[in-house]
C-alpha cells in the first residue's frame, strides 16, 4: 500500500501553445512497507505528469525514482495504486504555485 508522505505540484508552461490542456508536475514522496517490492532504503519518489483538458484529468506519464539518487526504477504501479494517484492528483493540481 502506498502512502503519500509529502508532495509538490507545479504547473508546466507550454511557451509555444503546442499542447492541448494543462499539465502539472507532481513529485510525491511515498512511504511503502519494507516487504513491498517498491521499497528502497534510499526513499521513494513518484514523478507524475498530470494532464487536465476538456475531457477531464488523467495521468499522462509517471516514473518511480529513488529519492536519494534520483535513479529511475523499472516498476509499474498496479491499477489500484494508479487510481489512487490519479485521485490524489485530481484533488491537488489546483494547489500549484
GROMACS .gro file of C-alpha atoms in nm:
model
   97
    1UNK     CA    1   0.000   0.000   0.000
    2UNK     CA    2   0.128   0.344  -0.092
    3UNK     CA    3   0.112   0.635   0.147
    4UNK     CA    4   0.188   0.987   0.028
    5UNK     CA    5   0.410   1.147   0.293
    6UNK     CA    6   0.475   1.477   0.112
    7UNK     CA    7   0.429   1.629  -0.231
    8UNK     CA    8   0.494   1.927  -0.454
    9UNK     CA    9   0.297   2.035  -0.760
   10UNK     CA   10   0.384   2.283  -1.031
   11UNK     CA   11   0.201   2.383  -1.348
   12UNK     CA   12   0.415   2.323  -1.656
   13UNK     CA   13   0.408   2.607  -1.906
   14UNK     CA   14   0.388   2.548  -2.280
   15UNK     CA   15   0.555   2.861  -2.422
   16UNK     CA   16   0.460   2.771  -2.780
   17UNK     CA   17   0.100   2.668  -2.714
   18UNK     CA   18   0.151   2.339  -2.896
   19UNK     CA   19  -0.002   2.109  -2.635
   20UNK     CA   20  -0.371   2.099  -2.554
   21UNK     CA   21  -0.482   2.118  -2.193
   22UNK     CA   22  -0.279   2.199  -1.883
   23UNK     CA   23  -0.003   1.980  -1.743
   24UNK     CA   24   0.102   1.961  -1.381
   25UNK     CA   25   0.420   1.803  -1.249
   26UNK     CA   26   0.385   1.626  -0.917
   27UNK     CA   27   0.665   1.488  -0.703
   28UNK     CA   28   0.513   1.252  -0.448
   29UNK     CA   29   0.725   1.123  -0.161
   30UNK     CA   30   0.595   0.773  -0.094
   31UNK     CA   31   0.607   0.553   0.213
   32UNK     CA   32   0.583   0.182   0.140
   33UNK     CA   33   0.612  -0.121   0.365
   34UNK     CA   34   0.953  -0.287   0.385
   35UNK     CA   35   0.810  -0.607   0.240
   36UNK     CA   36   0.674  -0.424  -0.067
   37UNK     CA   37   0.866  -0.475  -0.393
   38UNK     CA   38   0.883  -0.095  -0.433
   39UNK     CA   39   1.064  -0.048  -0.101
   40UNK     CA   40   1.410   0.106  -0.107
   41UNK     CA   41   1.617   0.228   0.188
   42UNK     CA   42   1.701   0.539  -0.014
   43UNK     CA   43   1.339   0.654  -0.020
   44UNK     CA   44   1.085   0.651  -0.299
   45UNK     CA   45   0.960   0.935  -0.519
   46UNK     CA   46   0.691   0.926  -0.783
   47UNK     CA   47   0.714   1.187  -1.058
   48UNK     CA   48   0.375   1.232  -1.225
   49UNK     CA   49   0.273   1.445  -1.521
   50UNK     CA   50  -0.099   1.504  -1.477
   51UNK     CA   51  -0.299   1.634  -1.776
   52UNK     CA   52  -0.621   1.834  -1.743
   53UNK     CA   53  -0.817   1.907  -2.062
   54UNK     CA   54  -1.176   1.924  -2.188
   55UNK     CA   55  -1.227   1.552  -2.129
   56UNK     CA   56  -1.111   1.569  -1.765
   57UNK     CA   57  -0.793   1.481  -1.580
   58UNK     CA   58  -0.562   1.186  -1.628
   59UNK     CA   59  -0.209   1.070  -1.565
   60UNK     CA   60  -0.004   1.135  -1.877
   61UNK     CA   61   0.311   0.961  -1.752
   62UNK     CA   62   0.477   0.865  -1.426
   63UNK     CA   63   0.819   0.748  -1.314
   64UNK     CA   64   0.926   0.585  -0.988
   65UNK     CA   65   1.260   0.711  -0.857
   66UNK     CA   66   1.494   0.658  -0.563
   67UNK     CA   67   1.475   0.973  -0.354
   68UNK     CA   68   1.845   0.995  -0.259
   69UNK     CA   69   1.989   0.923  -0.603
   70UNK     CA   70   1.710   1.032  -0.842
   71UNK     CA   71   1.764   0.699  -1.018
   72UNK     CA   72   1.465   0.581  -1.220
   73UNK     CA   73   1.324   0.245  -1.110
   74UNK     CA   74   1.179  -0.003  -1.357
   75UNK     CA   75   0.849  -0.071  -1.180
   76UNK     CA   76   0.487  -0.004  -1.263
   77UNK     CA   77   0.205   0.075  -1.025
   78UNK     CA   78  -0.084  -0.168  -1.012
   79UNK     CA   79  -0.429  -0.048  -1.121
   80UNK     CA   80  -0.543   0.026  -0.766
   81UNK     CA   81  -0.230   0.230  -0.689
   82UNK     CA   82  -0.256   0.420  -1.017
   83UNK     CA   83  -0.623   0.501  -0.946
   84UNK     CA   84  -0.526   0.629  -0.600
   85UNK     CA   85  -0.253   0.852  -0.750
   86UNK     CA   86  -0.494   0.984  -1.015
   87UNK     CA   87  -0.749   1.069  -0.746
   88UNK     CA   88  -0.480   1.243  -0.540
   89UNK     CA   89  -0.363   1.450  -0.838
   90UNK     CA   90  -0.723   1.541  -0.928
   91UNK     CA   91  -0.775   1.674  -0.579
   92UNK     CA   92  -0.448   1.868  -0.557
   93UNK     CA   93  -0.347   2.003  -0.900
   94UNK     CA   94  -0.518   2.337  -0.836
   95UNK     CA   95  -0.283   2.398  -0.540
   96UNK     CA   96   0.015   2.465  -0.770
   97UNK     CA   97   0.216   2.780  -0.702
   0.00000   0.00000   0.00000
